[in-house]
XYZ file of C-alpha atoms in Angstrom:
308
model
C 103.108 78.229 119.743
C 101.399 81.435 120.815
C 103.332 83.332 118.438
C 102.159 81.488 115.323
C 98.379 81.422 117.226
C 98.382 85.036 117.189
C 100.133 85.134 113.881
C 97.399 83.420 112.530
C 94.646 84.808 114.180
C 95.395 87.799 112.402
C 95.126 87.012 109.042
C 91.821 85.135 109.567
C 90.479 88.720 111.314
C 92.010 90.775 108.664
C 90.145 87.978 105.698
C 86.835 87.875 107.645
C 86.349 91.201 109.134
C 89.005 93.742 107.151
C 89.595 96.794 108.697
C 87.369 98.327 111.424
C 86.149 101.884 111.568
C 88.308 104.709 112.754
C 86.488 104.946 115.994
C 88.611 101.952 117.258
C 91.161 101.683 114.530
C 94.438 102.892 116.608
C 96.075 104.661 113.334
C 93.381 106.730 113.539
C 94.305 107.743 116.927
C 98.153 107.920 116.157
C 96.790 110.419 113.633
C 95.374 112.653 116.492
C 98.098 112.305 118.492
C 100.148 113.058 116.087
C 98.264 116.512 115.245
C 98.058 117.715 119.034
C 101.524 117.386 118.677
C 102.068 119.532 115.064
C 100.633 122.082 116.894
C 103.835 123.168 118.753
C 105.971 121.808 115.415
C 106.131 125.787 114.257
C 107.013 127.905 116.785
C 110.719 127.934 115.937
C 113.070 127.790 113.571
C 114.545 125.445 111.351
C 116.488 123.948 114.271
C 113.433 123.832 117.019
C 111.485 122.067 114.328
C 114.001 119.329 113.548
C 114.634 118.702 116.794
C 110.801 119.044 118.012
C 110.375 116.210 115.432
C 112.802 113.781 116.661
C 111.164 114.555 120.046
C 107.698 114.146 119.241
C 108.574 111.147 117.005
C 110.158 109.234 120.301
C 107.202 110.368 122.657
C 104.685 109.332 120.362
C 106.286 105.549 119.903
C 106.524 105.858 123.720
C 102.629 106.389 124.335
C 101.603 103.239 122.261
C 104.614 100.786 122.702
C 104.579 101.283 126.654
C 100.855 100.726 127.358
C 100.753 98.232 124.642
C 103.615 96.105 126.112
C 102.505 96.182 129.561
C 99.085 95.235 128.681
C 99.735 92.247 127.132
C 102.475 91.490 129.731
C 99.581 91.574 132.433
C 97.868 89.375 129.968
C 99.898 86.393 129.004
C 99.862 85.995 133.342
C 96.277 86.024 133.347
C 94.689 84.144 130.726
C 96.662 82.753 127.511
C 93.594 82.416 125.231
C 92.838 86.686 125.849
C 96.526 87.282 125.451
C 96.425 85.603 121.914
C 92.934 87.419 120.925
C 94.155 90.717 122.335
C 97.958 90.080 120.297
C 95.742 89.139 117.393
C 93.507 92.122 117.241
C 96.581 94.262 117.673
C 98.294 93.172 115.460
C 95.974 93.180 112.614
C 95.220 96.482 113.208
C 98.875 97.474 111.699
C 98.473 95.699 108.421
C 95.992 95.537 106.221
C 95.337 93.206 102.840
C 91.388 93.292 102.138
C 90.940 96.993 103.083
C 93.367 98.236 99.955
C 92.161 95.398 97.733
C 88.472 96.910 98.206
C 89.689 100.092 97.439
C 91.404 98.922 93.792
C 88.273 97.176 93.215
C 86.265 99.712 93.308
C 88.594 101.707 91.163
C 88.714 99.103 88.762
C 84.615 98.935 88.617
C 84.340 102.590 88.058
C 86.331 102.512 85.138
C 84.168 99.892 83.642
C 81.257 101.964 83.920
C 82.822 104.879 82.408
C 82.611 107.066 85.318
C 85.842 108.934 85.169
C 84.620 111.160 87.532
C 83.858 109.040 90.374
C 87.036 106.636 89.935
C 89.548 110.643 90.123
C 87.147 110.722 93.434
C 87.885 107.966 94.948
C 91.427 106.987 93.876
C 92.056 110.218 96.262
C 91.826 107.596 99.354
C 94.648 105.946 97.752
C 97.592 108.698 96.561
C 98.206 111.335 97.421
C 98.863 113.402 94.088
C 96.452 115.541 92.260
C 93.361 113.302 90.402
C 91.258 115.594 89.046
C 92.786 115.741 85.203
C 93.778 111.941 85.389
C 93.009 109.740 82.156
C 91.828 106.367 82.542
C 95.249 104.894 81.618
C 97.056 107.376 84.384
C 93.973 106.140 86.805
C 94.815 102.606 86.457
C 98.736 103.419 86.406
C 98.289 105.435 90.068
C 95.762 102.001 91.492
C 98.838 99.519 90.651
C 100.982 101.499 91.982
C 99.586 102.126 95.075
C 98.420 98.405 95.651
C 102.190 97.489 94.939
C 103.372 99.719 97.017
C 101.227 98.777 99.678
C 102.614 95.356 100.234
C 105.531 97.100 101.569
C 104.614 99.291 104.451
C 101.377 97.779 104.625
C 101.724 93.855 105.008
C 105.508 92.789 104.571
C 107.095 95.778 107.238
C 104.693 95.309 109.820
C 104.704 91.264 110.237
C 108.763 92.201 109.797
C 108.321 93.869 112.761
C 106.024 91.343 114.639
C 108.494 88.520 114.130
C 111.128 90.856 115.262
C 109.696 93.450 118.561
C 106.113 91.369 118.973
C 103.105 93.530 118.805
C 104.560 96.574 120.642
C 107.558 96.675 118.746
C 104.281 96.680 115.441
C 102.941 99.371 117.146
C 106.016 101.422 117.190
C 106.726 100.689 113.586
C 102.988 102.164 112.692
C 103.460 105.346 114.674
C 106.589 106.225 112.705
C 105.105 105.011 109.514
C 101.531 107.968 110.232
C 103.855 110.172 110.977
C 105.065 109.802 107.747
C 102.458 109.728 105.951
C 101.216 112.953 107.934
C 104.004 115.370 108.108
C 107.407 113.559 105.762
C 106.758 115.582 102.658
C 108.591 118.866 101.794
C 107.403 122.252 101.694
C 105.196 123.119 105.058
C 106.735 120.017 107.032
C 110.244 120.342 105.551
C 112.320 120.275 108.671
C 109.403 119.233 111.032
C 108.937 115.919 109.329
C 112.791 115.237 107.886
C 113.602 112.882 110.826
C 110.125 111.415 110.750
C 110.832 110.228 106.576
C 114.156 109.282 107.015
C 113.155 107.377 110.359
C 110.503 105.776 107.933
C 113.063 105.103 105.124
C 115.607 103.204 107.386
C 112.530 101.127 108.723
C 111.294 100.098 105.550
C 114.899 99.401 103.717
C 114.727 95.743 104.199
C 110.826 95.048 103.996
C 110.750 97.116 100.476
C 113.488 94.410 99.075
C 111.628 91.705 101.058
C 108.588 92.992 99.323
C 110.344 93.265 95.477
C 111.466 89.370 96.138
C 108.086 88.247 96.993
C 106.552 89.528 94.150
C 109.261 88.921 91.912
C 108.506 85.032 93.082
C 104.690 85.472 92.594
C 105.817 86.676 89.124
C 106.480 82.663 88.531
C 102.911 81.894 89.191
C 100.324 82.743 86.449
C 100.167 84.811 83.048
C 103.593 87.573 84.333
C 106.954 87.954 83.593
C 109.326 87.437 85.834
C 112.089 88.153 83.357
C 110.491 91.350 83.149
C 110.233 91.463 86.559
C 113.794 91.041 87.390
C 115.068 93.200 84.506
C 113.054 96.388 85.732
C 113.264 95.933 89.290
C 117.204 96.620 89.158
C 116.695 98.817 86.009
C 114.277 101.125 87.379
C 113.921 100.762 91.358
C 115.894 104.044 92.033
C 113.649 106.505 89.995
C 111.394 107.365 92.676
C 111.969 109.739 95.247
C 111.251 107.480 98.381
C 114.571 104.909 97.668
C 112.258 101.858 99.187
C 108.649 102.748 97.073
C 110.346 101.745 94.030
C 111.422 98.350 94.812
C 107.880 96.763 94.887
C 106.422 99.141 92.174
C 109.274 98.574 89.855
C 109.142 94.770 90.295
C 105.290 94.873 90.007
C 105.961 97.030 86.975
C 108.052 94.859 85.035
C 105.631 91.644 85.887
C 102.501 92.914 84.593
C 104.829 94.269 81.619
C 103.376 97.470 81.740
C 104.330 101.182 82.251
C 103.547 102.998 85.744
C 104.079 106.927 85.218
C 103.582 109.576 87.675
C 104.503 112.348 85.293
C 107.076 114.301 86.095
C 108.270 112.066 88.853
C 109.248 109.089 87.624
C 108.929 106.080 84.767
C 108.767 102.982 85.976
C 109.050 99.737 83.627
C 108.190 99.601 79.915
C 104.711 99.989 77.826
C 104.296 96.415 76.318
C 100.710 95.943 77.518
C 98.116 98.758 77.843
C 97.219 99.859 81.040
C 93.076 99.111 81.175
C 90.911 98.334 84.345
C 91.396 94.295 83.960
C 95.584 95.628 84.625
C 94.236 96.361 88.661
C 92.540 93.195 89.009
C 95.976 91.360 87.594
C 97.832 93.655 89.856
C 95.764 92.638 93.188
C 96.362 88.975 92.219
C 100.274 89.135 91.464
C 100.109 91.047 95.014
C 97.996 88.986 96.821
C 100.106 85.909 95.454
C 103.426 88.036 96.694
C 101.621 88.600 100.400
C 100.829 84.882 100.628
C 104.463 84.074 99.845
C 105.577 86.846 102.807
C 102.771 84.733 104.703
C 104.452 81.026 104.156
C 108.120 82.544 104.728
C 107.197 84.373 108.146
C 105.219 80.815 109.379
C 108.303 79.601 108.750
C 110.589 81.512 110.778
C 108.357 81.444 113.521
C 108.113 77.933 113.629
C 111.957 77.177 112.996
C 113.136 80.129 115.137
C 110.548 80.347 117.726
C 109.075 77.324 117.706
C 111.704 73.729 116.487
């Protein structure tokens, strides 16, 4: 039962609270660790980087799945009710529901007001491509996207993980998935980061298709269409770059019936509806409906394969 405790626990800290300030959020700490080490990433080669990746990569899961284990080892023998607070805390930590849908809110309420401006400002927390000339209907377009995307790495991969490795095995999962989002890009971090993305990809190959089914099955509840759904999910799940981002955004895509560009990237579903601020709040509710469908189905296992 401790498992579905902590399980639980989670999700009530992550509705109540949300997600705490850097100064004790441990991403944000991965993120310095993960710099210290960049330092050293370039002063080789092609070959000294790629393999000073893979190294740093392994080190880094080390330093928080190793203390992290042990900790709550040394716990679950001293008290059970601080082991499943400690597990809980932990574990919430690596996913994250209400921070994102804050985020798209606000998006959404700055279009309302009219204040381009402030909305190419702040969607900058949120992608990582170039705001400042966006329209309103590419604004809106980059907001679903993201909060699609999101349920992926951000909510279905790491309880994936948890009902797989337990919190460490979380914590692991989230050190591979900052350094991706630090150094897997191309250019600078081309051979420094290539394990690091690929390492990423491999993790998040079954979550992203985990992810596409949920919200292809939250497609079934309320004003969507899951025929769309399905149709553009297989039609266009293979035009992005990342081969997992696409599974969720296409699915999401062909739901809200509406076309997500990122122009001269990719295309993703078709343009039956128009893409206006009310399109995020119907996006964070098709979402939220997909993450409470991940949320019945992981109860589940726990309780059939941990638990009966």
């Amino acid at each position: 039962m401790e498992v579905l405790f902590i399980f639980l626990l989670a999700l009530i800290i992550d509705l109540v609270f949300g997600d705490p300030p850097n100064a004790f959020h441990p991403v944000a700490y991965m993120g310095r660790v993960i710099a210290l080490f960049e330092r050293a990433g370039f002063k080789g080669g092609r070959v000294y980087q790629f393999v000073y990746g893979i190294v740093m990569v392994f080190i880094a899961m080390a330093l928080f799945f190793i203390p992290v284990y042990f900790l709550l080892d040394w716990l679950h023998g001293v008290n059970s009710v601080v082991y499943i607070i400690v597990s809980a805390v932990l574990l919430k930590m690596c996913f994250t529901v209400t921070g994102l849908r804050k985020a798209a809110l606000l998006i959404k309420q700055l279009l309302e007001k009219d204040d381009i401006a402030q909305a190419r400002f702040e969607l900058r927390s949120l992608v990582s491509r170039d705001t400042s000339k966006l329209p309103q209907p590419k604004l809106v377009a980059a907001a679903v996207e993201s909060v699609a995307e999101s349920i992926g790495d951000g909510f279905v991969a790491p309880l994936f993980f948890f009902l797989i490795f337990g919190v460490p095995g979380v914590m692991a999962y989230r050190v591979v998935s900052t350094f991706d989002s630090m150094v897997g890009y191309r250019g600078k971090y081309e051979y420094l980061g290539k394990f690091a993305a690929r390492f990423d990809d491999v993790l998040n190959f079954i979550p992203a298709r985990l992810s596409a089914l949920c919200i292809l099955i939250a497609s079934f509840f309320g004003r969507y269409s899951p025929a769309g759904a399905w149709r553009i999910m297989w039609r266009d799940h293979a035009k992005t770059q990342s081969p997992n981002a696409g599974w969720p955004m296409a699915t999401a895509a062909g739901a809200l019936e509406v076309c997500l560009e990122k122009v001269g990237h990719y295309s993703l579903g078709d343009n039956i509806r128009e893409l206006v601020p009310q399109t995020i709040s119907r996006s964070l509710l098709l979402i939220n409906s997909a993450a409470f469908i991940w949320v019945l189905i992981s109860a589940g296992v726990i309780y059939f394969v941990r638990i009966a």
